[in-house]
Each structure stands twice: as structure tokens, then as C-alpha cells.
PDB file of C-alpha atoms in Angstrom:
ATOM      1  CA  UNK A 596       0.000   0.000   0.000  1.00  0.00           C
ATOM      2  CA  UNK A 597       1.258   3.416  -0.845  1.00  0.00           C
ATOM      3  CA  UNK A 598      -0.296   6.825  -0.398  1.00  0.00           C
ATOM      4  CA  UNK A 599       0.181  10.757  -1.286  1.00  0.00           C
ATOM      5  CA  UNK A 600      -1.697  13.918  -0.521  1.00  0.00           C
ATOM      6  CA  UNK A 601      -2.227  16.070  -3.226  1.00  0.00           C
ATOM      7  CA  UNK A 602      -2.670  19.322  -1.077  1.00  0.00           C
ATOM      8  CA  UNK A 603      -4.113  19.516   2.573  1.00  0.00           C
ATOM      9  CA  UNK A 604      -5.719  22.693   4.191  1.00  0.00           C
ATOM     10  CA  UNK A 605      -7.903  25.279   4.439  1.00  0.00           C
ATOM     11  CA  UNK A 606      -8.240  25.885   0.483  1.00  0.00           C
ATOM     12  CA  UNK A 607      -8.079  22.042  -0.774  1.00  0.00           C
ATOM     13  CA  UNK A 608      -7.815  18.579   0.549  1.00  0.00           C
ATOM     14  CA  UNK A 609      -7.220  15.249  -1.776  1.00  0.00           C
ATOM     15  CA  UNK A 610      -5.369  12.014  -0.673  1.00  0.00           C
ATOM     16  CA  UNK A 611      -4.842   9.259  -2.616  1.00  0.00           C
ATOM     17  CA  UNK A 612      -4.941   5.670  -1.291  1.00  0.00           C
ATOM     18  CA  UNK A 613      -3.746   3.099  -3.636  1.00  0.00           C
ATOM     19  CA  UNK A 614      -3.229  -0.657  -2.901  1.00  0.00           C
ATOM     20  CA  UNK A 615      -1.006  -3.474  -5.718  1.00  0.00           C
ATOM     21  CA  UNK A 616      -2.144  -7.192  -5.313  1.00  0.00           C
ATOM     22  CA  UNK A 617      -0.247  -9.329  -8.145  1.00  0.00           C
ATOM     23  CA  UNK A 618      -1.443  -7.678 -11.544  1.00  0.00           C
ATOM     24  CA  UNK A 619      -4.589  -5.138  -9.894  1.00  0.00           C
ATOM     25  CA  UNK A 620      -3.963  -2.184  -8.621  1.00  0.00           C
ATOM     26  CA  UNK A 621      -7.087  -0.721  -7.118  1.00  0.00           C
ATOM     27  CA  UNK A 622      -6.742   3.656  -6.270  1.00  0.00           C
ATOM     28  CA  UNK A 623      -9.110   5.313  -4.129  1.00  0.00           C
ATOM     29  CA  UNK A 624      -9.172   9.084  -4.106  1.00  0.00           C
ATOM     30  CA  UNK A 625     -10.193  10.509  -0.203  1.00  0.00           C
ATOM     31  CA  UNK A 626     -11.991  14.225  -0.626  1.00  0.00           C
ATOM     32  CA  UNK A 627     -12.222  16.508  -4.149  1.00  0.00           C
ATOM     33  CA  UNK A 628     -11.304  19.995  -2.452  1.00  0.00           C
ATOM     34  CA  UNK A 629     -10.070  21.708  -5.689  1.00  0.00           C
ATOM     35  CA  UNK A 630     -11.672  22.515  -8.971  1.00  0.00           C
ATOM     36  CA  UNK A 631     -11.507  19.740 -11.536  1.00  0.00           C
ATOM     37  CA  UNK A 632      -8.384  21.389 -14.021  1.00  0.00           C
ATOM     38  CA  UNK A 633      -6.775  22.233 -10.856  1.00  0.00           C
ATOM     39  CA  UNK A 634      -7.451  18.031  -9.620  1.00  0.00           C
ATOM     40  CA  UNK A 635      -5.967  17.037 -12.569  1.00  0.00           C
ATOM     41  CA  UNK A 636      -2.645  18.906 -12.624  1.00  0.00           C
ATOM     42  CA  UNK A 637      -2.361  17.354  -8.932  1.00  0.00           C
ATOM     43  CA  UNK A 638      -2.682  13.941 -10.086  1.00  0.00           C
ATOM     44  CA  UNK A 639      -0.520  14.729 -13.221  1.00  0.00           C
ATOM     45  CA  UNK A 640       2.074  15.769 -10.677  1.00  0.00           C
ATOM     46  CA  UNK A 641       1.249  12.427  -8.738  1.00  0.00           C
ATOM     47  CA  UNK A 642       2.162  10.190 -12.173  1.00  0.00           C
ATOM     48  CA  UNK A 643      -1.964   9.513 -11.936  1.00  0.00           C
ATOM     49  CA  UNK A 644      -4.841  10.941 -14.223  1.00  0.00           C
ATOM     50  CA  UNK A 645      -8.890  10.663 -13.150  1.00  0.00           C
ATOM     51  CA  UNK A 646      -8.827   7.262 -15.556  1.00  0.00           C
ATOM     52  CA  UNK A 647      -6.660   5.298 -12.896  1.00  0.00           C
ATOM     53  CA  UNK A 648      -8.883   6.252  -9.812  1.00  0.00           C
ATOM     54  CA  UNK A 649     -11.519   3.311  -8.886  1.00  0.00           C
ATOM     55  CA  UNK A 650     -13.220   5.540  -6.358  1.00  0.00           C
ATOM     56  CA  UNK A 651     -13.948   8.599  -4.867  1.00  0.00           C
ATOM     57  CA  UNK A 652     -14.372   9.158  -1.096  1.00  0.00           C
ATOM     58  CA  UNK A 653     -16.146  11.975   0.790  1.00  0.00           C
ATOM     59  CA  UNK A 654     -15.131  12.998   4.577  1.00  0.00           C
ATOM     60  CA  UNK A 655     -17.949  16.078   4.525  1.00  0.00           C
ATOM     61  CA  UNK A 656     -19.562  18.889   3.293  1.00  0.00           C
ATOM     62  CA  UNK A 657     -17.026  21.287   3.639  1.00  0.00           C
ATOM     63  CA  UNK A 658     -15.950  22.967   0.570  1.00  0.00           C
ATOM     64  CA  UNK A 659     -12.296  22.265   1.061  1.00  0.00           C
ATOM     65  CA  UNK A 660     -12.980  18.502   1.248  1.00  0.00           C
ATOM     66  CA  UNK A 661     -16.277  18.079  -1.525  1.00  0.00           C
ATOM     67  CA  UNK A 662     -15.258  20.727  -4.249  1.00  0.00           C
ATOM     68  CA  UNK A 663     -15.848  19.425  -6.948  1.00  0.00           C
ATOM     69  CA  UNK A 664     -16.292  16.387  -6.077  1.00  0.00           C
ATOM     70  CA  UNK A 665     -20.183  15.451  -8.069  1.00  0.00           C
ATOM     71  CA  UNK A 666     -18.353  16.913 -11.091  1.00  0.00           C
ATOM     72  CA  UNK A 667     -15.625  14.726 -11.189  1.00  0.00           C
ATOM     73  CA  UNK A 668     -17.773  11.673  -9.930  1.00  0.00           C
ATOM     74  CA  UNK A 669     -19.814  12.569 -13.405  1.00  0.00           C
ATOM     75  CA  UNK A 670     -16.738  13.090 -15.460  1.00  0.00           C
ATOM     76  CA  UNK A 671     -14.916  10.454 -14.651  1.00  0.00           C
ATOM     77  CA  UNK A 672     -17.979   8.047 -13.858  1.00  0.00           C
ATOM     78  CA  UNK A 673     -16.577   7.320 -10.390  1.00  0.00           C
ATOM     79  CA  UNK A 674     -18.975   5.456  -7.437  1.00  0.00           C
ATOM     80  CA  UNK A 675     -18.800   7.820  -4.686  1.00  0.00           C
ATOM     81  CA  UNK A 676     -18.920   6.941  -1.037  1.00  0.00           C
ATOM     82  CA  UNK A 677     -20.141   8.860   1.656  1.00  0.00           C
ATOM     83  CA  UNK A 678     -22.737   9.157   4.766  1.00  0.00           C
ATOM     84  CA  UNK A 679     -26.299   9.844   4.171  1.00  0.00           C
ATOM     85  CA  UNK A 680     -25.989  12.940   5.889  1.00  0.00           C
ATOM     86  CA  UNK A 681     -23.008  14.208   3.745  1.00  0.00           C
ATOM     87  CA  UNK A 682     -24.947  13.384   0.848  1.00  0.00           C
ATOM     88  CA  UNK A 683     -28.012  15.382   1.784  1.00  0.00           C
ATOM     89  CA  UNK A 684     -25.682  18.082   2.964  1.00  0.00           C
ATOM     90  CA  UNK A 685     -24.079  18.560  -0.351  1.00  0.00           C
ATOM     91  CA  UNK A 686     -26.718  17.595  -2.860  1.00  0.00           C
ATOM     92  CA  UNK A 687     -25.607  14.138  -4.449  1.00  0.00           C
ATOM     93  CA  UNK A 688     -28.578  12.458  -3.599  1.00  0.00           C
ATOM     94  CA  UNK A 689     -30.696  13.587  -6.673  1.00  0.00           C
ATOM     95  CA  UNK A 690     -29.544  10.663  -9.151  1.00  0.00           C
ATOM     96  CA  UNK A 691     -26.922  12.610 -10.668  1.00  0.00           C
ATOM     97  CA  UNK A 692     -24.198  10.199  -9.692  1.00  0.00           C
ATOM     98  CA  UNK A 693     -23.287   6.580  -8.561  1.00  0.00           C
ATOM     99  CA  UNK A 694     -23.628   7.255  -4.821  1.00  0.00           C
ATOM    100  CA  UNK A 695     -22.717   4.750  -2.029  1.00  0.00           C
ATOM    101  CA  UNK A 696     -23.748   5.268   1.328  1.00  0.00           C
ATOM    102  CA  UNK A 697     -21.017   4.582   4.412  1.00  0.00           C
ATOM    103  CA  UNK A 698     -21.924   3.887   7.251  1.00  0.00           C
ATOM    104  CA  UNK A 699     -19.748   4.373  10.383  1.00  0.00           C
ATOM    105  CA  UNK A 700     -18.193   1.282  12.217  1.00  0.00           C
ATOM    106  CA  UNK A 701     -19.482  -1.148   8.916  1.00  0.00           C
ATOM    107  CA  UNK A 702     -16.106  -1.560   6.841  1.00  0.00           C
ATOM    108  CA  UNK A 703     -16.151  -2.495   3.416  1.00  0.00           C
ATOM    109  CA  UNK A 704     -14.002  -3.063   0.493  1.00  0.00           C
ATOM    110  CA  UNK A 705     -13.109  -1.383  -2.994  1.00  0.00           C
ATOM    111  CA  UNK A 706     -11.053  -3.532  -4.998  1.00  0.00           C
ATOM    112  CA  UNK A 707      -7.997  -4.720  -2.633  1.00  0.00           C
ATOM    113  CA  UNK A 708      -8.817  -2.039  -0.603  1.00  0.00           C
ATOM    114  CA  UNK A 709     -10.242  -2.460   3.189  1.00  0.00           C
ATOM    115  CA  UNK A 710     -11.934   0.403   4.380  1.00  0.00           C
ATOM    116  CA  UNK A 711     -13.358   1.613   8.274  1.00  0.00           C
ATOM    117  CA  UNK A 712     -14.899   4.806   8.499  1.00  0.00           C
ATOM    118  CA  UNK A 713     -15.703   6.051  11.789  1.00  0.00           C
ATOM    119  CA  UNK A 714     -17.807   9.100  13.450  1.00  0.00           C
ATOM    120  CA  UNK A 715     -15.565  12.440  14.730  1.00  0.00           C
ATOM    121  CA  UNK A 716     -16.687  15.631  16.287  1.00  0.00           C
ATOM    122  CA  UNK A 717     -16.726  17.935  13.727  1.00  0.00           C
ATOM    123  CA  UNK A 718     -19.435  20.710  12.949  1.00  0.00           C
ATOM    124  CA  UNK A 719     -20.448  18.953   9.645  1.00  0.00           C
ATOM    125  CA  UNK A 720     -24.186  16.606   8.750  1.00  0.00           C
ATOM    126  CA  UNK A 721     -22.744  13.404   9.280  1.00  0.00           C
ATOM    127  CA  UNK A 722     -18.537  13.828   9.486  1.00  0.00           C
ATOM    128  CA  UNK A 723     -16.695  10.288   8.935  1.00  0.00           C
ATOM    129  CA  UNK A 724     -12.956   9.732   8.661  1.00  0.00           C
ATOM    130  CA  UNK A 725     -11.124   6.629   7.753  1.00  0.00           C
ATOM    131  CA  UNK A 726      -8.299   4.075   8.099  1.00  0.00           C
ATOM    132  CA  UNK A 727      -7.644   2.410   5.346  1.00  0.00           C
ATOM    133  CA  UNK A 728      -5.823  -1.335   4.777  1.00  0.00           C
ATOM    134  CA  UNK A 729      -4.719  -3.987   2.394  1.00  0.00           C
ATOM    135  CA  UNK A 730      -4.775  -6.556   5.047  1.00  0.00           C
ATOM    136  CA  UNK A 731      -1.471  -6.191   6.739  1.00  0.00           C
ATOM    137  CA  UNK A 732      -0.704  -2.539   6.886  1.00  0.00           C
ATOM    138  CA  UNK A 733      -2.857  -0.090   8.379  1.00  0.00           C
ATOM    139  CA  UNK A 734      -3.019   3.660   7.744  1.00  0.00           C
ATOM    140  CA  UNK A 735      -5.185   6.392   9.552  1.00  0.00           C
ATOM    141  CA  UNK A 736      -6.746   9.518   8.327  1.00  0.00           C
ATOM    142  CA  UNK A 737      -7.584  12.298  10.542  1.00  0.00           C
ATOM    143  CA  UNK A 738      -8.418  15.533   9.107  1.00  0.00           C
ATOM    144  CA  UNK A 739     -11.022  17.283  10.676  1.00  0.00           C
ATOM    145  CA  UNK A 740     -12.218  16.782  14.253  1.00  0.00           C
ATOM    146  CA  UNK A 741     -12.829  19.515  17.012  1.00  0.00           C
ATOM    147  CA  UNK A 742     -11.553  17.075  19.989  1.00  0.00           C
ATOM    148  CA  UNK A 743     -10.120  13.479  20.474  1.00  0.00           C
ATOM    149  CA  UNK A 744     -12.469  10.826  21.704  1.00  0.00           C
ATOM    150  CA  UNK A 745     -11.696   7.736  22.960  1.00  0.00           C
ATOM    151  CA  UNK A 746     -13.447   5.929  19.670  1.00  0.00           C
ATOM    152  CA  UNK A 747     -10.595   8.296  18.116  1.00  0.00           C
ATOM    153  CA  UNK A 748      -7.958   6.969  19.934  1.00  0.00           C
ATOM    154  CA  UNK A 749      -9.044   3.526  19.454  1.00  0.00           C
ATOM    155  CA  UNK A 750      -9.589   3.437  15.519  1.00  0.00           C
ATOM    156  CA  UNK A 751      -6.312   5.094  15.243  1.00  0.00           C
ATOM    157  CA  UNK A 752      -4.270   2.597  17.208  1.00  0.00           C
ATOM    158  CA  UNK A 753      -2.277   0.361  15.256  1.00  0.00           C
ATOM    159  CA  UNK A 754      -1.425   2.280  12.651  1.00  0.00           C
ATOM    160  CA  UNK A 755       1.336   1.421  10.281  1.00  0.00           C
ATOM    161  CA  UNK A 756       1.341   5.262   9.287  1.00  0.00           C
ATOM    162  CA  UNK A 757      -1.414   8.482  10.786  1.00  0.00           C
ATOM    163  CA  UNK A 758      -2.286  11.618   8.571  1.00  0.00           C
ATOM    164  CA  UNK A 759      -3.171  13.457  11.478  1.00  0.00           C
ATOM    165  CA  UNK A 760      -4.377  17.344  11.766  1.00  0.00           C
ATOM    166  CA  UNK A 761      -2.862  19.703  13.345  1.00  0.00           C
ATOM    167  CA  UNK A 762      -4.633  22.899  12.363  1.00  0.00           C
ATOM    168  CA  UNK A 763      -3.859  25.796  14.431  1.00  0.00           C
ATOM    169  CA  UNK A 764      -1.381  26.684  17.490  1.00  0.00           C
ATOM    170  CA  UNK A 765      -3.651  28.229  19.885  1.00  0.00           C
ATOM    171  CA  UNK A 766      -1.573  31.580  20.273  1.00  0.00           C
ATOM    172  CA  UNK A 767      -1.391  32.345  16.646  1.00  0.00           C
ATOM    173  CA  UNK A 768      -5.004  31.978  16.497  1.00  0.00           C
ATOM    174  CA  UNK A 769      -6.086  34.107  19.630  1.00  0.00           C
ATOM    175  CA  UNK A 770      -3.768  36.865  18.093  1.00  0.00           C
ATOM    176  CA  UNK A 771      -5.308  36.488  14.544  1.00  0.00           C
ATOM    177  CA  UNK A 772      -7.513  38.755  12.519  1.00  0.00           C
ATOM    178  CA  UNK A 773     -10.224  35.945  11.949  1.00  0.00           C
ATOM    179  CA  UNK A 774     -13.768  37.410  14.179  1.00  0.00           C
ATOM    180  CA  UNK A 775     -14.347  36.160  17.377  1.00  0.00           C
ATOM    181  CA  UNK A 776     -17.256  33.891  16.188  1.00  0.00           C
ATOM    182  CA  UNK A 777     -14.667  32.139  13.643  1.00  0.00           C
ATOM    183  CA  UNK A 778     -12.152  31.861  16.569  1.00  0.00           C
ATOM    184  CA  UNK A 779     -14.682  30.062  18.714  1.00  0.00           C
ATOM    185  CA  UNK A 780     -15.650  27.523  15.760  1.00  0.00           C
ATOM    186  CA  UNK A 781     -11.952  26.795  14.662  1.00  0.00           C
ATOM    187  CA  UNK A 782     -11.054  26.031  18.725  1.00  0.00           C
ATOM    188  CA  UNK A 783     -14.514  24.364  19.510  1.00  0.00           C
ATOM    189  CA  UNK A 784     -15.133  21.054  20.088  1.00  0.00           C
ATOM    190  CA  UNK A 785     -16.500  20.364  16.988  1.00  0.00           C
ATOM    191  CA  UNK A 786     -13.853  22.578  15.157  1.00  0.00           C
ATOM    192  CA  UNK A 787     -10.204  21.605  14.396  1.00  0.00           C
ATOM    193  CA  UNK A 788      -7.469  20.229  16.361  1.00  0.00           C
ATOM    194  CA  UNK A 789      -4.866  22.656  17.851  1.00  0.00           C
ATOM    195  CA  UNK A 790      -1.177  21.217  17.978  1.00  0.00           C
ATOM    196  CA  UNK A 791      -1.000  20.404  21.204  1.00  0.00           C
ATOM    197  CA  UNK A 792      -4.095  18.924  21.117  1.00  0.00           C
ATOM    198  CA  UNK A 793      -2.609  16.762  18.225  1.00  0.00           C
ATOM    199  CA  UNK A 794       0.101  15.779  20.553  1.00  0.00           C
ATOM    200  CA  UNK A 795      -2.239  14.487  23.299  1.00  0.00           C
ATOM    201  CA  UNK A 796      -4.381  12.699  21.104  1.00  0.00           C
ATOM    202  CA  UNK A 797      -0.962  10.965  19.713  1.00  0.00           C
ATOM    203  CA  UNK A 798       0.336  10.488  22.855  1.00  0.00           C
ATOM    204  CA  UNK A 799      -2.692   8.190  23.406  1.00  0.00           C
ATOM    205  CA  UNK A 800      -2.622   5.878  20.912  1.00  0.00           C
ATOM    206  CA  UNK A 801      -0.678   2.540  20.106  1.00  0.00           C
ATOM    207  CA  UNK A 802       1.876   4.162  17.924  1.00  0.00           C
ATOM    208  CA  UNK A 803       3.956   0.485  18.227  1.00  0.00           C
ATOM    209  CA  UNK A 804       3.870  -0.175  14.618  1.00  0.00           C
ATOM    210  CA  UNK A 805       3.683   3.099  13.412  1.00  0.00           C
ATOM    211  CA  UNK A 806       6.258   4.375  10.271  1.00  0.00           C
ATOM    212  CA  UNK A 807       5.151   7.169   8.999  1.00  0.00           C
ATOM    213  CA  UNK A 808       3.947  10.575  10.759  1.00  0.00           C
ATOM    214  CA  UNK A 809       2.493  13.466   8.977  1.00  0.00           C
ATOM    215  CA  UNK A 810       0.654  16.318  10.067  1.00  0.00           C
ATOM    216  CA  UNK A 811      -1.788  17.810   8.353  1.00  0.00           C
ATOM    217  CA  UNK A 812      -4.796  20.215   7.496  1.00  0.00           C
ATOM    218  CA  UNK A 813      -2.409  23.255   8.598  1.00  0.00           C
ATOM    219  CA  UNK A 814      -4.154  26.916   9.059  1.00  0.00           C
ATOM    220  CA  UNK A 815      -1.795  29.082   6.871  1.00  0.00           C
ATOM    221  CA  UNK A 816      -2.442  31.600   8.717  1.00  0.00           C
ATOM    222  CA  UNK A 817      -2.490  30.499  12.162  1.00  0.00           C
ATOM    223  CA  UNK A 818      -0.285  27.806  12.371  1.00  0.00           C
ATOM    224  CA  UNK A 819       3.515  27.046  10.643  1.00  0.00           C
ATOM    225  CA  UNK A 820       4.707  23.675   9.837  1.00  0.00           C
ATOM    226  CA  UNK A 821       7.771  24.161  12.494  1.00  0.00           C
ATOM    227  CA  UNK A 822       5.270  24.076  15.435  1.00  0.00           C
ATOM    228  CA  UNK A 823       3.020  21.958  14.037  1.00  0.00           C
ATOM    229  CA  UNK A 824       6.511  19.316  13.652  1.00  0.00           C
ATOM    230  CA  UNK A 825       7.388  20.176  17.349  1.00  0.00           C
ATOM    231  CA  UNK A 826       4.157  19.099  18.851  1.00  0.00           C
ATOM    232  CA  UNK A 827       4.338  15.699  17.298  1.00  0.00           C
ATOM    233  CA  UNK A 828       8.139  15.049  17.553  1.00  0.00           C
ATOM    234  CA  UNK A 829       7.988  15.622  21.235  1.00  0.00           C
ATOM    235  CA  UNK A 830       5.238  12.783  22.035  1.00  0.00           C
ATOM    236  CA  UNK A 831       7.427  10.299  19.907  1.00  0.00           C
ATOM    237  CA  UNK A 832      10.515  11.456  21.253  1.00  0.00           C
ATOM    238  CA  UNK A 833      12.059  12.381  17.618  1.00  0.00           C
ATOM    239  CA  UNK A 834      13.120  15.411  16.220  1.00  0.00           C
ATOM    240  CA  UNK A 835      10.946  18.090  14.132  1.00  0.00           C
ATOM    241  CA  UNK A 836      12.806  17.254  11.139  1.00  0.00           C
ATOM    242  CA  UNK A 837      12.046  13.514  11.207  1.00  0.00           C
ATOM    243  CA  UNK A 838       8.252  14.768  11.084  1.00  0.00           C
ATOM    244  CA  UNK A 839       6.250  15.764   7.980  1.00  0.00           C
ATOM    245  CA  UNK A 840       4.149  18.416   7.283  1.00  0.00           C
ATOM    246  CA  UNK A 841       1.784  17.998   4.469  1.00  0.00           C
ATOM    247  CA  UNK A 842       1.483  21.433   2.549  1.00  0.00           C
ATOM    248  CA  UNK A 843      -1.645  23.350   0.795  1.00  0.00           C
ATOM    249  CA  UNK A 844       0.534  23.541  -2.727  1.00  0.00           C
ATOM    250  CA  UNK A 845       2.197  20.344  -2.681  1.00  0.00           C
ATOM    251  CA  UNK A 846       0.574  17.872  -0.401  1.00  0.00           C
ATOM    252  CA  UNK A 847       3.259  15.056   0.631  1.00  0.00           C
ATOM    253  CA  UNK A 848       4.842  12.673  -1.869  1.00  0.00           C
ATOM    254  CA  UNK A 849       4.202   8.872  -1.942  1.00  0.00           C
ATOM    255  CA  UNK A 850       4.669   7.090   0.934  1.00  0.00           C
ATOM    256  CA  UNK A 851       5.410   3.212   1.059  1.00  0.00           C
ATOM    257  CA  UNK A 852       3.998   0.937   3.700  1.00  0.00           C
TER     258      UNK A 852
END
């Protein structure tokens, strides 16, 4: 199993999730947050174009994560997967696509690909994240929650490698422009997780088998990849450097598990 993120913040979010048994390779694209020209030079960049994805993936509503998400799904005829709620939320249950409802704590499988959503707190219709598997490896997706929860901490455990938020550092955003109303959303509990909130969450969870760390979801305006590094290296006792921070232009390159 390999993966890459094609960009990750406030202004976009795609991750591809791709799994090779023998001659089938099945690809799975998680979230559509950017226009569908702007999709395509990602994947270009990625050595991928829309004919080699099996499947797209919705987290939520949020325009950063569902874009353009229907218009690709119709382009590229791609089954889409999703909650009921996020599908009410954002429209695609009027017939226009091939929509698959997810349901949280049911897995299921898309080609070679094992799949577990589960429920967050996050001020969305029906929020679900994922961890994703080809039957040995494990890798967790955490992009948008307002607070850790033990079912959080439990789903995550195990992993061979976390994508795990780290939106804002809670000085930089108490000193920011953004109104007061925005501030309380962002640091809510069904907003986004600080840094050091992050860090606690990590510090929680089984991290024995765990290769690869990256945060993600970064405020670019309230939060810089240094601190965002910091947070996490200090719970696994590494330094900031041997972290990675996925970026809003460039995402993070493949990774190998």
C-alpha cells in the first residue's frame, strides 16, 4: 500500500490511497477539495490521471474537502462513497451520480482495498474519517475533528502510518484577525485540532507499529509547519525534522507501507 496527498488545508484537501495485489492495482481518491483542471494537474504531478482512480471518497460537506467532487464523480464516472448525511448536505442524492452510502463502524471493500470509516466531532451533517488497509498494513486519516475521543484513539491505534491534523497553534489563532465567532468555531469542540491537542491525542494511541507521521490540514495563517513538527516530535521522542508536514501547494509525496 502506498499513499500521497495532493494538497491539505484550508483551500483544498485530496489524498490518494492506492493498494497493488499481483497484476490489480485498485486507487481510491479521499476528498475533491479543488476545482476539476486544478485536480488534474495534482494527479498529473502524482504520475496519476482521473482514468486510474476506482473511487472517490467523501469525509464532509465542507468545501475544502467536496469541491468538486459530483463533477468529477460525473466526469470520470466514479462510485462515490459517503454518509447519508453528507450526501443530503451537499446535494448528491438527486440521481446525478453513482452514490454509495457509508456507514460508520461497517467496513467495506473497494477492490484490494479495506476500508473503516468512523464518526468524529466535527461541525459537519454526518462527518466520517477513515483508516484504510490492504490486510497487513494499516493507515489512519484524521483531518477534521474539534476534539479526540476515545473511539478516536481507538480506531487510530495500530497504525502502520497516521495523517493526522494539526490545524492551528492556539496563540497564533487568539492573536489572529479571523472574528471572534470564527475563533470560537476553529477552537470548539467540533472545530479543528490545535497542535498540542494533536500531541495528546498521539500520545494516546498505540503508535507500536507506526512508520510514517504526517501532520496535516495546517491553518496558513495560524499555524507554521515548524510548530506543528514540534508538537508531534515531542510525544514520539524524535526530532521536528524527522516529522512531515503535508502542505496546501504540494501535499506530501508517496509514501510506502
Amino acid at each position: 500500500m502506498r499513499f500521497t496527498s495532493l494538497g491539505s488545508g484550508s483551500e483544498g484537501n485530496a489524498l490518494v490511497v492506492e493498494v497493488s495485489e499481483g497484476a490489480s492495482t485498485t486507487r481510491v481518491l479521499l476528498d475533491c477539495g479543488f476545482s476539476v483542471r486544478e485536480l488534474q494537474r495534482r494527479l498529473l504531478r502524482a504520475g496519476l490521471d482521473f482514468s486510474d482512480l476506482d473511487a472517490l471518497i467523501v469525509t464532509h460537506e465542507h468545501t475544502d474537502h467536496v469541491g468538486s467532487a459530483l463533477t468529477l464523480a460525473r466526469k470520470a464516472r466514479l462510485p462515490v462513497f459517503m454518509s447519508w448525511g453528507t450526501a443530503l448536505a451537499c446535494g448528491a442524492d438527486d440521481g446525478s451520480i453513482d452514490l454509495r452510502i457509508l456507514w460508520a463502524g461497517d467496513p467495506l471493500a473497494i477492490g484490494d482495498i479495506e476500508i473503516h470509516p468512523y464518526t468524529v466531532p466535527h461541525d459537519a451533517r454526518e462527518p466520517l474519517q477513515f483508516v484504510f488497509s490492504d490486510g497487513d498494513a494499516r493507515l489512519g486519516v484524521l483531518t477534521d475533528t474539534g476534539c479526540p475521543t476515545p473511539h478516536i484513539v481507538e480506531m487510530l491505534g495500530g497504525a502502520d502510518a497516521l495523517v493526522l491534523e494539526c490545524n492551528h497553534d492556539r496563540e497564533m489563532l487568539a492573536a489572529s484577525r479571523y472574528p471572534a465567532s470564527l475563533k470560537r468555531r476553529i477552537a470548539g469542540d467540533l472545530g479543528h485540532l490545535a497542535n498540542d491537542a494533536a500531541a495528546h491525542l498521539l500520545a494516546q494511541i498505540d503508535r507500536s507499529r507506526m512508520r510514517h507521521l504526517i501532520a496535516a490540514h495546517l491553518s496558513q495563517q495560524n499555524n507554521t509547519p515548524e510548530l506543528a513538527k514540534a508538537a508531534l516530535a515531542q510525544v514520539v521522542g524524535a526530532a521536528a525534522g524527522d516529522i512531515v508536514a503535508a502542505t496546501q501547494a504540494d501535499g506530501f509525496d508517496w509514501r510506502t507501507l
